[in-house]
Structure formats: C-alpha cells, structure tokens
XYZ file of C-alpha atoms in Angstrom:
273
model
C -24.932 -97.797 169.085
C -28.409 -96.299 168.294
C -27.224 -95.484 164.626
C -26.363 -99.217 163.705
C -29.882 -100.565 165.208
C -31.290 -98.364 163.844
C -29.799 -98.895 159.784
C -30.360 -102.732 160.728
C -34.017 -102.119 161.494
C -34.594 -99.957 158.007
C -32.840 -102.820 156.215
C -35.115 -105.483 157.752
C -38.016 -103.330 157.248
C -36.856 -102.885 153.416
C -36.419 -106.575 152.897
C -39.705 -107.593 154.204
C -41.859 -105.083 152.669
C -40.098 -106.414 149.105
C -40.499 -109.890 149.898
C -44.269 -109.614 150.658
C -45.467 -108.924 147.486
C -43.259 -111.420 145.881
C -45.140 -113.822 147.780
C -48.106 -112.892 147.250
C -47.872 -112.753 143.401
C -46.337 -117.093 143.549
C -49.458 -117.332 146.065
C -52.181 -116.067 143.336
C -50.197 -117.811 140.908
C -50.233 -121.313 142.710
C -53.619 -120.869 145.037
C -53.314 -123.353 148.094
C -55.204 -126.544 148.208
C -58.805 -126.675 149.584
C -58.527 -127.806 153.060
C -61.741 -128.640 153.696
C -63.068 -132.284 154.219
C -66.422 -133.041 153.208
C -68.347 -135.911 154.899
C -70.568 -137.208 152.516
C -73.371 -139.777 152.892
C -74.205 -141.816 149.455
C -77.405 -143.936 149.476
C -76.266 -147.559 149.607
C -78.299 -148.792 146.996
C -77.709 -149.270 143.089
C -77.040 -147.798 140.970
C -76.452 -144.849 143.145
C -73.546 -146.759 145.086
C -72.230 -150.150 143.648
C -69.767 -152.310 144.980
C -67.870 -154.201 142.396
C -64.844 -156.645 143.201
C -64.292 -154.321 146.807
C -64.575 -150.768 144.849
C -66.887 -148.006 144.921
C -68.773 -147.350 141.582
C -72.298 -145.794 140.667
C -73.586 -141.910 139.884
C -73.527 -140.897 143.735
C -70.058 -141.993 143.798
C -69.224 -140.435 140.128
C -70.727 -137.200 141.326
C -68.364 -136.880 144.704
C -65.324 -137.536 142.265
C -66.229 -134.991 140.208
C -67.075 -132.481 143.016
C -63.632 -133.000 144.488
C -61.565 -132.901 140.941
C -63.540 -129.497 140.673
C -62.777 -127.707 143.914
C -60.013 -129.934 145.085
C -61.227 -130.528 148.515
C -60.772 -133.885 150.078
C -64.733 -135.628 149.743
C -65.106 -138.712 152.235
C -67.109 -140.965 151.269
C -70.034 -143.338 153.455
C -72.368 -145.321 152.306
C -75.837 -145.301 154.168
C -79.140 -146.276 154.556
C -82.246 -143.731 153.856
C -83.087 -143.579 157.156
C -79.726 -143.363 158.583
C -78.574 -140.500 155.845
C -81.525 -138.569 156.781
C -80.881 -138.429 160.524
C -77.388 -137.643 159.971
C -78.288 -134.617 157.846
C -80.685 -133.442 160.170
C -78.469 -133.982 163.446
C -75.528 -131.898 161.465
C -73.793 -135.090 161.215
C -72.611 -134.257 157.854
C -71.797 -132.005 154.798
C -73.587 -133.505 152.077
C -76.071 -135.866 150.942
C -76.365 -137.919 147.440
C -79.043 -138.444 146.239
C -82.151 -137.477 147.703
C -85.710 -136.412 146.560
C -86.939 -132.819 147.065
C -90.288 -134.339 148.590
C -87.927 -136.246 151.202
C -87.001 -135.928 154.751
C -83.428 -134.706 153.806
C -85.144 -131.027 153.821
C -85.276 -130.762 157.235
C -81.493 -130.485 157.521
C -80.144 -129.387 153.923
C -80.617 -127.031 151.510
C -81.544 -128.801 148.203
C -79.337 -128.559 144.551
C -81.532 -130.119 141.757
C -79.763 -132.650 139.100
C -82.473 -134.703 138.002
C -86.318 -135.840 138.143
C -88.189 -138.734 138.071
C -91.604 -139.719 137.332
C -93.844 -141.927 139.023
C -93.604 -145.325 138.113
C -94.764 -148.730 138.897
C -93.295 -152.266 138.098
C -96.082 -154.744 137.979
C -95.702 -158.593 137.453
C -96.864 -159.369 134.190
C -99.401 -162.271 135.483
C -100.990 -159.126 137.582
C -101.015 -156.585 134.939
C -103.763 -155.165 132.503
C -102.959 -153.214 129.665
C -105.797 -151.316 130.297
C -105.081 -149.999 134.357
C -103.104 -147.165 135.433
C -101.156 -146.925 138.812
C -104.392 -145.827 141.144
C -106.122 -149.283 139.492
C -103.414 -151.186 141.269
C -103.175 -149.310 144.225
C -107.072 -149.944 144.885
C -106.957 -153.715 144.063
C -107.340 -155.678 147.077
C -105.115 -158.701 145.535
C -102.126 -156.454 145.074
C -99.521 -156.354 147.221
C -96.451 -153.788 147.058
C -92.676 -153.200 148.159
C -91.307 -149.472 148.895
C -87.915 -148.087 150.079
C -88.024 -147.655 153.717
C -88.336 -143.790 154.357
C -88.426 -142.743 150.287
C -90.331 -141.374 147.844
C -92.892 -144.287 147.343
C -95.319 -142.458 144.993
C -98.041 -142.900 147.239
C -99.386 -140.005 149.328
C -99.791 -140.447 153.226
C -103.332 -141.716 153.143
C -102.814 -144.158 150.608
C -99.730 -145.565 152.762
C -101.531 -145.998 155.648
C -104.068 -147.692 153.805
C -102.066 -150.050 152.570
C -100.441 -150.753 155.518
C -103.357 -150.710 157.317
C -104.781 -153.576 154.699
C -101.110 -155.339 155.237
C -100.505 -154.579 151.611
C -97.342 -152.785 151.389
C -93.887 -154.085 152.279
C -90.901 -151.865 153.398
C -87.241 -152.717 152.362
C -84.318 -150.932 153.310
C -83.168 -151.785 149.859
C -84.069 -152.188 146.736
C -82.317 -155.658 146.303
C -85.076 -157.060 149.198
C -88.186 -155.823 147.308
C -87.055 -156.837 143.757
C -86.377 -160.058 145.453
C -89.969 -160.307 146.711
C -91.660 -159.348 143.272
C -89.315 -161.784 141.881
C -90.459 -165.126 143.973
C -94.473 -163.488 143.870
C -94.451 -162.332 147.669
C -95.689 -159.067 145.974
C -97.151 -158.061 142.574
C -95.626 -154.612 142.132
C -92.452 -152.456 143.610
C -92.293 -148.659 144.329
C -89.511 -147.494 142.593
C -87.872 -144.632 140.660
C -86.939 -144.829 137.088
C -83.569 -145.027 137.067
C -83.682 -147.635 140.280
C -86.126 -150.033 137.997
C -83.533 -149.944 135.291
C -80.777 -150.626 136.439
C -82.447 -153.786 138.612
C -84.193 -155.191 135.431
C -80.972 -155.700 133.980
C -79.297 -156.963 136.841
C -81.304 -159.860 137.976
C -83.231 -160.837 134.421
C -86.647 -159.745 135.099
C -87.027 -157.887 131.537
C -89.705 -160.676 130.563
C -91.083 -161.332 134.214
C -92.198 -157.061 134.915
C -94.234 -154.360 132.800
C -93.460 -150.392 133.913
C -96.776 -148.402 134.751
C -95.528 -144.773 134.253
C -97.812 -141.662 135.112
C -95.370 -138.535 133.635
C -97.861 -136.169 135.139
C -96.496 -136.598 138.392
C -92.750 -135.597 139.009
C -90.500 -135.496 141.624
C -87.326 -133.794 141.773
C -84.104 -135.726 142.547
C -80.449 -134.267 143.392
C -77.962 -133.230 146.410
C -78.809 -131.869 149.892
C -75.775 -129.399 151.523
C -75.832 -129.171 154.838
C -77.728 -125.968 156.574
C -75.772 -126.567 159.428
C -72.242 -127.818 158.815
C -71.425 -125.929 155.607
C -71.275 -121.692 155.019
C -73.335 -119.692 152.637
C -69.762 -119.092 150.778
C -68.894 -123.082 150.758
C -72.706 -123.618 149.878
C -72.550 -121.176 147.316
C -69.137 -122.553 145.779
C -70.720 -126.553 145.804
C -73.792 -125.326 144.034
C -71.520 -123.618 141.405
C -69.763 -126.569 140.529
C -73.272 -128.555 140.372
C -74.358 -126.117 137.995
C -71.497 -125.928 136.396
C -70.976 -129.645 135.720
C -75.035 -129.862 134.103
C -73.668 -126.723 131.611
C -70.535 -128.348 130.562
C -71.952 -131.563 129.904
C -69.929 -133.712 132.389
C -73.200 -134.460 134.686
C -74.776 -135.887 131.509
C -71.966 -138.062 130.236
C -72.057 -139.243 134.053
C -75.858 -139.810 133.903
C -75.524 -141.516 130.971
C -73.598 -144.501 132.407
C -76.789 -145.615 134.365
C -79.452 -144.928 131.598
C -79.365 -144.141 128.466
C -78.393 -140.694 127.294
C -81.798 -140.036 125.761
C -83.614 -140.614 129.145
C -80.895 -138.641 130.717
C -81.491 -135.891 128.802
C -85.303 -136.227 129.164
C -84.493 -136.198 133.228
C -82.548 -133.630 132.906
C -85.047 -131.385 131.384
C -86.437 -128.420 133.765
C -90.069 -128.132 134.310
C-alpha cells in the first residue's frame, strides 16, 4: 500500500513542478491586466472638462484616456469644482487630480507631476484698457473691478486679494463661464484667468473684439497633475509619473495640448524654466 502512494505522490510532485514554469513563461508572455481603479477628479471647467452633446471632452479628460491606454488600469472619471477637488485630495478622497497649479491648495494632499505653465495674464475690457498700463496699473485703479476662480491661482498675492475684497472689487466664480459672463454685460472690467482658460472662452462666446490680454511673462506658474500622498504607493506613484513623462517625450502630451491652443503656444508652455 505504502509503495503505490507513494509512486502517486512522486508523479504529482513531477507534474506540478513541470507545469509551473510553463505557466509562468504564458504569464510573462501575456502580463495580467492592471487591477487598479483610479478615482480621478477633473476640474469642471473648459477647456479642461467639456461637455458636448452628453460626452466628456477637453485636455483633463484627454490626459486620463491616455493614462489608462498606457498602464491599462481602469481611470474613473468626476468632474469637480476647485474647492471640492481640493478637499477631496486632501481628505484622501482620491487618487488623482487634473489639473492643478503648483502654487495651489492641491499640495497639501498630493505630490505634484508638472505638464505645463502659465503666465500671468489679464483680460481687460477694451473701453477700460490703456495701451500704456501693465497688470499692477489695473489692480490699483479704484474704477476696476475683477472676477477670479473661486480657490485658484488668481495672480494676485494675498494682500492684494484682501484688498480688493476689502474695496468690494473682486468677484469670485466657481467657474469661469460666471465671470466671463460678468466682463461680458460690464459688471466687471477685467477677469483673472490663465492662458489657456482665456482662449478657449474668447472663442466660445465672441468676445475677440470686446477684450485685450495684459500678459506679464515674468511671472510663471506651474500647471499639471497632483497623485495622491495618501491613497496611491511610491511604486504606483512612481509608475503614473513615468507615463507623464513619458507621454511629454514621445510627443503624445503635445499633440493633446495642441487641441486647446495652438501648437506653437503649446510648445512655448511646455518649455522648462
């Protein structure tokens, strides 16, 4: 009895220490599917996040389609408020955030991955503007009033937003779409905006004869993604910042880029300091 069990147990043995291997050669060969599922908050505003006929469009979008066709992990999508994405990245409340500025409260609760940069930059209506004024002209002019993103990057510094709040001369949106609406019917004389944010709302609502841009390209802010400090590993860090880096080498961020300016000012943006 012992002799049969025990020939049955050296053929098992044999058969599973053959079988192994074979496995693991079909497993390098065909590597399993990234399980991991990304929650990823997108500003809500164009032309980060558009929303045309019910579907998602716009480069924060663009960039979480390309993230997942690179590492094949499954990216969900919300769209959200400033405010709202930046207390969700500091409360661990999720993986990733698109886009965000260096300078803003994102940094608290992510680790930052540079893309792009913008300058500061000022629209001003053209029945308030003088050829001759830069952006501190307008800012000290008791007649002008402004409109800023709600919790961004205003290009003001802390005492000159509380002075202008203080002199009930500065507006906060949650959106672009509510302060372009205000410079647009005269409630204010000039909006707070980046670059690529201008644009994009120039075009959209006609106001290419109505605005002049006041740029001062000394001053620069960095723009790009925020990765979770708590929710995401060094190695799953490590792997998202590789395929940031990977898609500004290749050429694929640019071509993305390039959809929402044009792909000289991309390039410009692009540029490190």
């Amino acid at each position: 009895m012992i002799l049969p069990r025990l020939f049955f147990s050296l053929l098992l043995f044999a058969f599973l220490v053959r079988e192994v291997p074979a496995q693991d050669k079909e497993a390098a060969k065909n590597p399993a599917a990234c399980t991991r599922r990304y929650l990823v908050d997108i500003s809500d505003f164009e032309p980060l996040a558009i929303r045309r006929n019910g579907r998602l469009e716009g480069l924060a979008h663009d960039l979480t389609v390309e993230l997942q066709t690179r590492l094949g992990c499954t990216f969900i999508e919300t769209e959200r408020s400033l405010p709202v994405g930046i207390e969700n990245m500091s409360s661990g409340r999720s993986d990733i955030s698109l886009l965000g500025a260096e300078r803003s409260g994102y940094a608290k609760g992510g680790h930052f991955v540079r893309l792009y940069t913008n300058y500061r930059e000022m629209l001003v209506a053209q029945t308030s503007h003088r050829p001759d004024w830069k952006i501190e002209n307008y800012i000290k002019d008791k007649n002008i009033k402004f409109a800023h993103l709600i919790g961004g990057w205003n290009m003001l510094d802390k005492a000159q937003e509380q002075e202008l709040l203080k002199e009930g001369r500065l507006i906060g949106t949650p959106g672009p779409e509510g302060a372009f609406g205000l410079l647009k019917t005269g409630r204010v004389q000039a909006v707070l905006f980046s670059g690529i944010v201008n644009t994009h709302h120039i075009s959209k609502l006609n106001m290419e004869k109505l605005v002049t841009r006041v740029e001062d390209s000394s001053e620069r802010v960095e723009i790009g993604a925020f990765i979770s400090k708590r929710r995401v590993s060094q190695e799953e860090r490590v792997l998202l910042e590789k395929a940031f880096d990977e898609m500004k080498k290749d050429g694929s961020f640019l071509r993305i880029f390039s959809k929402y300016v044009s792909p000289q000012e991309a390039q410009h943006r692009m540029v490190e300091k």
